[in-house]
Short mmCIF file of C-alpha atoms in Angstrom, two decimals:
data_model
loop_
_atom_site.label_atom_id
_atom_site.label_comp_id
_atom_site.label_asym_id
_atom_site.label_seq_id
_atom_site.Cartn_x
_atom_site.Cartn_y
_atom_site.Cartn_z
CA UNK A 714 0.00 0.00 0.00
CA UNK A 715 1.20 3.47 -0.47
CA UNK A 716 2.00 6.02 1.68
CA UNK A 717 -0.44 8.86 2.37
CA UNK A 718 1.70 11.77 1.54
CA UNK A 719 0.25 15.16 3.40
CA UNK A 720 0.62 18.95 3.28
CA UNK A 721 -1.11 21.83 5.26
CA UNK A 722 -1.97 25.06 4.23
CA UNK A 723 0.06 28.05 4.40
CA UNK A 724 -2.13 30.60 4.81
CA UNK A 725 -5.26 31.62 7.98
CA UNK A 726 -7.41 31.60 4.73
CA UNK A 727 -7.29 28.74 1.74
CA UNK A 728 -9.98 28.14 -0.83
CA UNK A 729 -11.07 24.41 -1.82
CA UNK A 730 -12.59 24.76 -5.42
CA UNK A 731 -15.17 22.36 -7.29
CA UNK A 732 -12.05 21.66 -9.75
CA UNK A 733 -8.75 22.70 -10.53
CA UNK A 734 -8.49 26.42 -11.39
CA UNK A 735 -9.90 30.05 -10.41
CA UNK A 736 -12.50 29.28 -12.58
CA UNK A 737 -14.09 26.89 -10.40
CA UNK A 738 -16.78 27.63 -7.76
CA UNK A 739 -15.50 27.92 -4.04
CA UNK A 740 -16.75 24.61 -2.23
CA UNK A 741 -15.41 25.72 1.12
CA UNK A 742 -12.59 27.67 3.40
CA UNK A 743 -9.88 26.57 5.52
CA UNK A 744 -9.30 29.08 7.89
CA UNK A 745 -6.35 28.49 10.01
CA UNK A 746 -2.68 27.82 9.09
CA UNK A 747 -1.21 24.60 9.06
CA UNK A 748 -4.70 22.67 8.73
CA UNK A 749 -3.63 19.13 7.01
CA UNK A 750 -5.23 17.46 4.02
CA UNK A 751 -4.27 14.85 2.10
CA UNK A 752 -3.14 14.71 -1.57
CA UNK A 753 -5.81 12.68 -3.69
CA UNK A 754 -4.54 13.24 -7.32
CA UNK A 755 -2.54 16.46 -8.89
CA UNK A 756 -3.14 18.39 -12.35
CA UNK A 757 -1.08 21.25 -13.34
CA UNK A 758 -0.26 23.51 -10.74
CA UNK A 759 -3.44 22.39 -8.70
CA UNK A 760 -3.26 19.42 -5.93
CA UNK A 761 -6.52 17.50 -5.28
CA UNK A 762 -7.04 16.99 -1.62
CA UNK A 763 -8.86 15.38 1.09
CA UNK A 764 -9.53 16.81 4.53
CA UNK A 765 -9.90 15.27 8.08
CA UNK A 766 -13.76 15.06 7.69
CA UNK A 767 -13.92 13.00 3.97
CA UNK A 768 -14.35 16.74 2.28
CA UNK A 769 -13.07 16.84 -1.11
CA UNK A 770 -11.80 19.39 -3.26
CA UNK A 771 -8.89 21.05 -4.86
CA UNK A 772 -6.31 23.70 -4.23
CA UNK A 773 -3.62 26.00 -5.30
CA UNK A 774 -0.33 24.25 -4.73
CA UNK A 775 1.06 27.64 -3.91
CA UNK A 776 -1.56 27.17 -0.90
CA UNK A 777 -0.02 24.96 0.71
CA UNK A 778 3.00 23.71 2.63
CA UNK A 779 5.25 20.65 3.37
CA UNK A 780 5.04 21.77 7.10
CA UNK A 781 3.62 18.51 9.02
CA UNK A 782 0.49 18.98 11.08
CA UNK A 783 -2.03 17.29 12.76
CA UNK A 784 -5.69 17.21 14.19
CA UNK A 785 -6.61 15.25 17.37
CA UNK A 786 -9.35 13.14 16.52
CA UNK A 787 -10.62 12.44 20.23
CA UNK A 788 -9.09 14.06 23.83
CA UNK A 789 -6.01 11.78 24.33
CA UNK A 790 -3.09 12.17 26.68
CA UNK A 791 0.31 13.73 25.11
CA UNK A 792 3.28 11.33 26.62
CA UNK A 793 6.69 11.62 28.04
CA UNK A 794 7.69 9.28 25.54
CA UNK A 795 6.43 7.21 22.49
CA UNK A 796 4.68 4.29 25.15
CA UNK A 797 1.29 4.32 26.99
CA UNK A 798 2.35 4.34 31.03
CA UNK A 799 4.93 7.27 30.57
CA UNK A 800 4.47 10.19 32.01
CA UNK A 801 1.44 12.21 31.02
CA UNK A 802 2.54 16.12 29.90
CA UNK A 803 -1.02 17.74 28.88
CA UNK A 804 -4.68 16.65 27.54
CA UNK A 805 -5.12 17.41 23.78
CA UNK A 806 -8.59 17.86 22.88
CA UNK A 807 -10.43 16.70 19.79
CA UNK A 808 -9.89 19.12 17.07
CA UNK A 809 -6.59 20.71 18.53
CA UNK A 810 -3.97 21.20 15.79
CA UNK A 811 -0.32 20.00 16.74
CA UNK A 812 2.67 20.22 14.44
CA UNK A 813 4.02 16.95 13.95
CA UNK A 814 8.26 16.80 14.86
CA UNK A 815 8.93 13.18 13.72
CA UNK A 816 7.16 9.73 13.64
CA UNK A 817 7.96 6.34 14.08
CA UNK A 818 6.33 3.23 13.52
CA UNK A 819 3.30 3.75 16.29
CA UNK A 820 4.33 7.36 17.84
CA UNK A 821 4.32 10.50 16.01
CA UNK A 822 6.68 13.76 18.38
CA UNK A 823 3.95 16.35 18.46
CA UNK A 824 4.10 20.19 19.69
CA UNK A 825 1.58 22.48 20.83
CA UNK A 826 1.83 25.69 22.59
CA UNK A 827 4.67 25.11 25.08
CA UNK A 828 3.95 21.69 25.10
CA UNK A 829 6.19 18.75 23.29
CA UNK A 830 5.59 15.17 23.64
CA UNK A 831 4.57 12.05 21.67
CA UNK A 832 0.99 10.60 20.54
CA UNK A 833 -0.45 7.34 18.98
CA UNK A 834 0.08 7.74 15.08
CA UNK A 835 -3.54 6.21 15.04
CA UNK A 836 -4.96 9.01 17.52
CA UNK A 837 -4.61 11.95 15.03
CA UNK A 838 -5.04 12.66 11.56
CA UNK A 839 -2.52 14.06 9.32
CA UNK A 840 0.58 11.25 10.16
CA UNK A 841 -0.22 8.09 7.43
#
């Protein structure tokens, strides 16, 4: 199977369009920097992406970043380290947006406000 491969916007505000080019109708708006989506297909200068919630659309490549990010899917527990009885370092709510330092084969290195510390790869969206 292949790899999802992600990227997150670079801009607070990001159009997703019907189809590729200006001449498409606005579907909807992502309004916050660093939101991650994941690329479906590519055509020209346009990427073809899906969002956390199944949404579907396409956007600018000059819209978006290789920054990594991610969205908490549920409340969860960011860890010490990258097992489940470390110590605990913060609750992440669902919907909170981390930026995503490294990942190994279960744990993704996370940050978030002053906060650093690892998650389940499975617990957010935006890793695989």
């Amino acid at each position: 199977m292949e790899k999802n491969i992600f990227l997150s916007t670079k801009y607070d505000e990001v159009n997703i369009r019907k189809g590729p080019g200006k001449n498409h109708y606005v579907i909807g708006i992502l309004q916050k920097k660093g939101i991650p989506v994941k690329i479906v297909d590519y055509f020209d200068t346009w990427v073809k992406v899906e969002d956390y919630e199944g949404a579907i659309g396409w956007i600018s490549k000059s819209q978006l970043s290789e920054k990594k990010f991610g969205i908490i899917l549920k409340e969860i527990e960011l860890q010490q380290f990258p097992k489940k009885n470390s110590k605990i370092l913060a609750i992440l709510k669902k919907n909170v947006l981390v930026k995503v330092k490294k990942c190994k084969k279960k744990w993704c290195k996370v940050s978030v406000k002053n906060f650093s510390g690892w998650v389940g790869v499975d617990e957010f969206w935006g890793a695989r």
